[in-house]
XYZ file of N, CA, C and O in Angstrom:
540
model
N -24.360 0.967 -5.251
C -22.976 1.383 -5.396
C -22.781 2.738 -4.720
O -23.624 3.619 -4.828
N -21.663 2.905 -4.033
C -21.374 4.159 -3.336
C -21.104 5.275 -4.341
O -20.560 5.039 -5.414
N -21.495 6.476 -3.960
C -21.202 7.637 -4.789
C -19.735 7.977 -4.612
O -19.153 7.800 -3.546
N -19.109 8.518 -5.683
C -17.675 8.755 -5.664
C -17.260 9.692 -4.531
O -16.223 9.506 -3.911
N -18.076 10.684 -4.208
C -17.702 11.616 -3.143
C -17.823 10.987 -1.757
O -17.384 11.551 -0.777
N -18.412 9.797 -1.672
C -18.488 9.072 -0.403
C -17.339 8.079 -0.248
O -17.167 7.498 0.803
N -16.545 7.882 -1.306
C -15.434 6.931 -1.283
C -14.162 7.621 -0.827
O -13.926 8.779 -1.152
N -13.336 6.869 -0.130
C -12.028 7.408 0.243
C -11.192 7.602 -1.016
O -11.410 6.946 -2.044
N -10.225 8.503 -0.923
C -9.331 8.740 -2.043
C -8.543 7.469 -2.379
O -8.278 7.176 -3.544
N -8.223 6.687 -1.362
C -7.525 5.413 -1.567
C -8.364 4.478 -2.439
O -7.856 3.874 -3.390
N -9.643 4.354 -2.137
C -10.529 3.476 -2.925
C -10.691 4.002 -4.346
O -10.695 3.233 -5.306
N -10.807 5.335 -4.484
C -10.917 5.923 -5.822
C -9.680 5.605 -6.655
O -9.784 5.226 -7.829
N -8.488 5.737 -6.051
C -7.249 5.463 -6.770
C -7.160 3.984 -7.148
O -6.703 3.639 -8.243
N -7.634 3.112 -6.281
C -7.661 1.687 -6.580
C -8.554 1.416 -7.800
O -8.202 0.614 -8.674
N -9.684 2.101 -7.874
C -10.584 1.953 -9.034
C -9.930 2.446 -10.321
O -10.143 1.878 -11.402
N -9.122 3.506 -10.218
C -8.384 4.003 -11.388
C -7.496 2.888 -11.940
O -7.470 2.636 -13.144
N -6.777 2.200 -11.054
C -5.893 1.125 -11.506
C -6.672 -0.051 -12.057
O -6.220 -0.690 -13.013
N -7.834 -0.349 -11.493
C -8.668 -1.423 -12.061
C -9.070 -1.074 -13.491
O -9.046 -1.928 -14.382
N -9.444 0.175 -13.714
C -9.867 0.622 -15.041
C -8.704 0.621 -16.038
O -8.863 0.247 -17.194
N -7.524 1.045 -15.581
C -6.385 1.222 -16.486
C -5.521 -0.030 -16.665
O -4.639 -0.039 -17.521
N -5.738 -1.069 -15.868
C -4.869 -2.248 -15.943
C -4.692 -2.770 -17.365
O -3.549 -3.011 -17.788
N -5.760 -2.939 -18.157
C -5.548 -3.458 -19.516
C -4.646 -2.545 -20.361
O -3.887 -3.031 -21.201
N -4.703 -1.249 -20.131
C -3.862 -0.313 -20.876
C -2.420 -0.333 -20.361
O -1.468 -0.188 -21.132
N -2.235 -0.511 -19.056
C -0.889 -0.515 -18.466
C -0.106 -1.782 -18.804
O 1.115 -1.735 -18.948
N -0.812 -2.915 -18.921
C -0.138 -4.176 -19.223
C 0.637 -4.074 -20.536
O 0.095 -3.631 -21.551
N 1.905 -4.421 -20.484
C 2.739 -4.399 -21.683
C 3.476 -3.096 -21.921
O 4.388 -3.048 -22.739
N 3.107 -2.030 -21.208
C 3.804 -0.752 -21.406
C 5.207 -0.821 -20.813
O 5.437 -1.429 -19.776
N 6.143 -0.139 -21.465
C 7.519 -0.083 -20.976
C 7.801 1.225 -20.254
O 8.822 1.360 -19.593
N 6.891 2.181 -20.350
C 7.067 3.458 -19.664
C 5.973 4.426 -20.038
O 5.221 4.200 -20.995
N 5.882 5.497 -19.263
C 4.874 6.507 -19.532
C 4.593 7.328 -18.293
O 5.369 7.337 -17.334
N 3.466 8.013 -18.334
C 3.047 8.872 -17.228
C 1.566 8.655 -16.962
O 0.753 8.722 -17.878
N 1.242 8.398 -15.696
C -0.147 8.298 -15.258
C -0.503 9.632 -14.604
O 0.198 10.081 -13.698
N -1.574 10.263 -15.073
C -2.018 11.543 -14.532
C -3.400 11.350 -13.917
O -4.297 10.798 -14.553
N -3.557 11.814 -12.661
C -4.826 11.723 -11.944
C -5.192 13.131 -11.471
O -4.435 13.749 -10.726
N -6.336 13.647 -11.931
C -6.774 15.000 -11.576
C -7.773 14.943 -10.417
O -8.702 14.134 -10.432
N -7.563 15.845 -9.443
C -8.423 15.913 -8.257
C -9.156 17.245 -8.195
O -8.595 18.284 -8.513
N -10.372 17.192 -7.727
C -11.154 18.392 -7.414
C -11.979 18.052 -6.180
O -12.763 17.106 -6.211
N -11.784 18.777 -5.105
C -12.452 18.510 -3.823
C -12.198 17.075 -3.350
O -13.100 16.400 -2.865
N -10.964 16.618 -3.510
C -10.559 15.261 -3.132
C -11.371 14.166 -3.817
O -11.542 13.072 -3.281
N -11.864 14.470 -5.011
C -12.570 13.485 -5.828
C -11.816 13.379 -7.147
O -11.507 14.389 -7.778
N -11.491 12.153 -7.540
C -10.804 11.943 -8.812
C -11.793 12.149 -9.940
O -12.875 11.572 -9.953
N -11.402 12.998 -10.865
C -12.202 13.238 -12.067
C -11.511 12.568 -13.242
O -11.541 11.354 -13.407
N -10.811 13.373 -13.990
C -10.106 12.882 -15.174
C -8.837 12.137 -14.769
O -8.144 12.529 -13.842
N -8.546 11.050 -15.481
C -7.304 10.304 -15.279
C -6.949 9.603 -16.569
O -7.810 9.378 -17.418
N -5.675 9.290 -16.740
C -5.262 8.583 -17.944
C -3.769 8.377 -18.000
O -3.023 8.831 -17.136
N -3.339 7.686 -19.064
C -1.941 7.337 -19.253
C -1.432 7.983 -20.538
O -2.097 7.929 -21.571
N -0.232 8.585 -20.436
C 0.473 9.086 -21.617
C 1.619 8.121 -21.868
O 2.380 7.808 -20.952
N 1.740 7.627 -23.107
C 2.824 6.693 -23.420
C 3.049 6.633 -24.914
O 2.190 7.035 -25.700
N 4.218 6.157 -25.292
C 4.542 5.929 -26.699
C 4.232 4.475 -27.035
O 4.772 3.564 -26.398
N 3.386 4.243 -28.021
C 3.074 2.861 -28.372
C 4.152 2.196 -29.230
O 4.131 0.986 -29.414
N 5.090 2.991 -29.758
C 6.133 2.445 -30.628
C 7.505 2.930 -30.173
O 7.633 4.024 -29.628
N 8.520 2.112 -30.443
C 9.902 2.536 -30.242
C 10.591 2.483 -31.595
O 10.398 1.540 -32.360
N 11.381 3.516 -31.871
C 12.129 3.565 -33.125
C 13.608 3.780 -32.824
O 13.959 4.523 -31.904
N 14.436 3.146 -33.609
C 15.884 3.361 -33.541
C 16.366 3.582 -34.962
O 16.121 2.760 -35.839
N 17.023 4.712 -35.174
C 17.523 5.077 -36.509
C 16.413 5.029 -37.559
O 16.624 4.550 -38.676
N 15.220 5.483 -37.168
C 14.109 5.554 -38.108
C 13.416 4.238 -38.377
O 12.531 4.158 -39.227
N 13.797 3.190 -37.666
C 13.199 1.867 -37.874
C 12.428 1.477 -36.615
O 12.939 1.568 -35.506
N 11.177 1.053 -36.805
C 10.369 0.593 -35.678
C 10.948 -0.724 -35.176
O 11.185 -1.650 -35.957
N 11.208 -0.771 -33.875
C 11.760 -1.986 -33.267
C 10.737 -2.587 -32.319
O 9.834 -1.902 -31.852
N 10.911 -3.840 -32.031
C 10.016 -4.524 -31.106
C 10.198 -3.910 -29.714
O 11.312 -3.659 -29.261
N 9.070 -3.655 -29.069
C 9.124 -3.086 -27.727
C 9.768 -4.054 -26.752
O 9.628 -5.276 -26.880
N 10.465 -3.472 -25.777
C 11.014 -4.280 -24.694
C 9.861 -4.910 -23.924
O 8.722 -4.505 -24.050
N 10.188 -5.871 -23.104
C 9.169 -6.518 -22.275
C 8.567 -5.470 -21.339
O 9.280 -4.772 -20.627
N 7.261 -5.355 -21.346
C 6.583 -4.340 -20.551
C 6.007 -4.872 -19.250
O 6.320 -5.979 -18.807
N 5.151 -4.058 -18.649
C 4.560 -4.397 -17.349
C 3.687 -5.645 -17.420
O 2.963 -5.851 -18.386
N 3.780 -6.417 -16.372
C 2.928 -7.581 -16.187
C 1.992 -7.290 -15.015
O 2.108 -6.250 -14.355
N 1.072 -8.199 -14.742
C 0.092 -7.982 -13.656
C 0.771 -7.670 -12.321
O 0.316 -6.820 -11.579
N 1.876 -8.330 -12.018
C 2.560 -8.075 -10.748
C 3.115 -6.647 -10.690
O 3.130 -6.035 -9.630
N 3.549 -6.131 -11.839
C 4.045 -4.758 -11.875
C 2.902 -3.760 -11.656
O 3.066 -2.776 -10.941
N 1.762 -4.038 -12.284
C 0.601 -3.150 -12.118
C 0.143 -3.160 -10.660
O -0.172 -2.109 -10.094
N 0.133 -4.332 -10.039
C -0.251 -4.430 -8.620
C 0.725 -3.645 -7.745
O 0.319 -2.923 -6.823
N 1.999 -3.742 -8.050
C 3.021 -2.998 -7.305
C 2.846 -1.487 -7.522
O 2.967 -0.697 -6.578
N 2.572 -1.090 -8.740
C 2.339 0.320 -9.089
C 1.161 0.856 -8.277
O 1.221 1.936 -7.682
N 0.071 0.094 -8.231
C -1.122 0.488 -7.479
C -0.797 0.698 -5.998
O -1.179 1.694 -5.397
N -0.071 -0.242 -5.414
C 0.281 -0.135 -3.995
C 1.172 1.086 -3.733
O 1.008 1.783 -2.744
N 2.126 1.344 -4.630
C 3.002 2.495 -4.483
C 2.210 3.798 -4.591
O 2.432 4.740 -3.831
N 1.268 3.858 -5.518
C 0.446 5.056 -5.686
C -0.391 5.314 -4.437
O -0.510 6.457 -3.974
N -0.944 4.256 -3.865
C -1.731 4.391 -2.635
C -0.828 4.835 -1.487
O -1.201 5.696 -0.687
N 0.371 4.296 -1.424
C 1.342 4.706 -0.397
C 1.708 6.185 -0.561
O 1.883 6.915 0.420
N 1.797 6.648 -1.787
C 2.141 8.048 -2.057
C 1.092 9.015 -1.506
O 1.414 10.161 -1.177
N -0.153 8.556 -1.376
C -1.212 9.414 -0.828
C -0.874 9.917 0.575
O -1.343 10.984 0.982
N -0.043 9.179 1.300
C 0.348 9.598 2.651
C 1.143 10.895 2.632
O 1.267 11.561 3.652
N 1.684 11.262 1.479
C 2.491 12.477 1.354
C 1.690 13.667 0.831
O 2.229 14.761 0.687
N 0.416 13.464 0.550
C -0.467 14.547 0.105
C -0.860 15.356 1.337
O -1.360 14.823 2.296
N -0.611 16.660 1.297
C -0.840 17.516 2.465
C -1.897 18.592 2.186
O -1.717 19.408 1.299
N -2.976 18.584 2.890
C -3.937 19.693 3.006
C -4.478 20.295 1.725
O -5.167 21.297 1.785
N -4.193 19.790 0.574
C -4.768 20.362 -0.637
C -5.825 19.420 -1.187
O -5.763 18.217 -0.979
N -6.805 19.990 -1.855
C -7.937 19.200 -2.346
C -8.087 19.252 -3.867
O -8.825 18.467 -4.435
N -7.399 20.217 -4.499
C -7.475 20.376 -5.953
C -6.066 20.255 -6.526
O -5.125 20.828 -5.968
N -5.928 19.534 -7.627
C -4.627 19.437 -8.276
C -4.471 18.139 -9.040
O -5.452 17.556 -9.497
N -3.216 17.703 -9.172
C -2.913 16.493 -9.915
C -1.904 15.641 -9.173
O -1.044 16.158 -8.466
N -2.024 14.343 -9.363
C -1.013 13.389 -8.936
C -0.432 12.815 -10.227
O -1.193 12.351 -11.091
N 0.882 12.884 -10.356
C 1.546 12.433 -11.573
C 2.529 11.333 -11.208
O 3.335 11.483 -10.289
N 2.450 10.234 -11.943
C 3.329 9.086 -11.710
C 4.058 8.767 -13.012
O 3.439 8.304 -13.969
N 5.355 9.063 -13.068
C 6.178 8.674 -14.210
C 6.692 7.268 -13.936
O 7.166 6.988 -12.832
N 6.605 6.390 -14.924
C 7.030 5.012 -14.710
C 7.820 4.491 -15.899
O 7.640 4.946 -17.030
N 8.722 3.545 -15.602
C 9.518 2.911 -16.653
C 9.943 1.528 -16.193
O 10.190 1.306 -15.006
N 10.009 0.629 -17.140
C 10.525 -0.712 -16.870
C 12.022 -0.701 -17.124
O 12.477 -0.268 -18.180
N 12.795 -1.157 -16.143
C 14.253 -1.256 -16.266
C 14.662 -2.654 -15.814
O 14.530 -2.986 -14.638
N 15.090 -3.475 -16.748
C 15.531 -4.836 -16.455
C 14.527 -5.603 -15.593
O 14.839 -6.097 -14.520
N 13.287 -5.636 -16.049
C 12.182 -6.343 -15.389
C 11.814 -5.773 -14.010
O 11.147 -6.414 -13.227
N 12.259 -4.550 -13.733
C 11.860 -3.852 -12.502
C 11.111 -2.585 -12.885
O 11.482 -1.896 -13.842
N 10.086 -2.275 -12.121
C 9.305 -1.066 -12.354
C 9.890 0.078 -11.526
O 10.032 -0.043 -10.314
N 10.244 1.166 -12.198
C 10.783 2.354 -11.542
C 9.722 3.449 -11.657
O 9.226 3.723 -12.755
N 9.379 4.068 -10.520
C 8.305 5.064 -10.498
C 8.776 6.326 -9.795
O 9.417 6.265 -8.749
N 8.447 7.455 -10.381
C 8.699 8.755 -9.768
C 7.348 9.444 -9.614
O 6.553 9.484 -10.554
N 7.086 9.954 -8.419
C 5.785 10.560 -8.124
C 5.947 12.031 -7.818
O 6.885 12.424 -7.142
N 5.023 12.839 -8.321
C 4.989 14.235 -7.909
C 3.549 14.717 -7.875
O 2.682 14.197 -8.559
N 3.326 15.683 -6.994
C 1.998 16.261 -6.799
C 2.002 17.703 -7.273
O 3.004 18.400 -7.140
N 0.877 18.129 -7.799
C 0.670 19.533 -8.150
C -0.589 19.984 -7.433
O -1.668 19.454 -7.678
N -0.450 20.945 -6.525
C -1.629 21.479 -5.833
C -2.094 22.737 -6.555
O -1.280 23.506 -7.054
N -3.408 22.920 -6.637
C -3.996 24.095 -7.285
C -4.879 24.828 -6.296
O -5.636 24.205 -5.545
N -4.764 26.137 -6.303
C -5.582 26.980 -5.440
C -6.226 28.056 -6.293
O -5.725 28.408 -7.348
N -7.331 28.616 -5.810
C -8.049 29.659 -6.514
C -8.135 30.866 -5.590
O -8.848 30.833 -4.576
N -7.419 31.930 -5.930
C -7.372 33.104 -5.073
C -8.744 33.761 -4.936
O -9.112 34.214 -3.854
N -9.533 33.752 -5.986
C -10.869 34.343 -5.919
C -11.716 33.642 -4.862
O -12.383 34.297 -4.062
N -11.654 32.318 -4.830
C -12.427 31.569 -3.836
C -11.940 31.882 -2.426
O -12.746 32.028 -1.500
N -10.625 32.003 -2.247
C -10.078 32.334 -0.927
C -10.522 33.725 -0.481
O -10.872 33.932 0.680
N -10.506 34.677 -1.409
C -10.922 36.043 -1.079
C -12.413 36.112 -0.760
O -12.821 36.842 0.141
N -13.219 35.346 -1.491
C -14.655 35.311 -1.212
C -14.909 34.749 0.181
O -15.740 35.256 0.921
N -14.170 33.699 0.559
C -14.294 33.129 1.897
C -13.922 34.151 2.956
O -14.591 34.292 3.972
N -12.837 34.871 2.706
C -12.362 35.885 3.655
C -13.394 37.009 3.789
O -13.688 37.459 4.888
N -13.984 37.440 2.679
C -15.009 38.494 2.713
C -16.248 38.035 3.471
O -16.824 38.791 4.241
N -16.661 36.786 3.249
C -17.818 36.254 3.974
C -17.542 36.226 5.472
O -18.388 36.585 6.276
N -16.345 35.800 5.849
C -15.960 35.756 7.261
C -15.939 37.160 7.852
O -16.420 37.399 8.957
N -15.418 38.125 7.120
C -15.333 39.510 7.574
C -16.730 40.102 7.744
O -17.022 40.767 8.724
N -17.631 39.798 6.808
C -18.995 40.355 6.851
C -19.785 39.807 8.039
O -20.685 40.485 8.544
N -19.460 38.611 8.522
C -20.180 38.018 9.648
C -19.681 38.516 11.004
O -20.325 38.273 12.008
N -18.542 39.199 11.032
C -18.018 39.706 12.305
C -18.848 40.889 12.783
O -19.309 41.691 11.969
N -19.036 41.020 14.092
C -19.716 42.215 14.605
C -18.920 43.460 14.235
O -17.698 43.434 14.190
N -19.607 44.558 13.952
C -18.940 45.790 13.522
C -17.865 46.236 14.504
O -16.822 46.731 14.104
N -18.073 46.078 15.783
C -17.124 46.545 16.803
C -15.787 45.796 16.705
O -14.750 46.354 17.039
N -15.781 44.529 16.242
C -14.537 43.760 16.204
C -13.794 43.904 14.875
O -12.686 43.413 14.728
N -14.383 44.572 13.883
C -13.716 44.761 12.593
C -12.611 45.794 12.726
O -12.818 46.865 13.257
N -11.473 45.508 12.232
C -10.344 46.455 12.281
C -9.850 46.747 10.909
O -9.555 45.961 10.144
């Protein structure tokens, strides 16, 4: 089996959906969170309400996602990767809801940077320059 750091981000995201499919089936809405570090997926999971209440009474959930919806969700998430620009650390967040047997998804990215790491890189680069070229 390939090591995760040898897999493309697309393949890693596909594996996330394979793992989460049983949990996604039947859901009417929620948020899928995927955490990245060095373009490797680490932590991932789904936030959702397992119950719906109206006027303090638990009601039967609306019809939730089926296999075709999960497959569509997976393809949309992979398509969203095309909009990820130059960052390697952060989160991909997918808010989803079922509306009249259609899956509605909103995607957003959060990029994370570490100023200490950037400064250390800059110092290393500066230290390697010949003394005459330092300004």
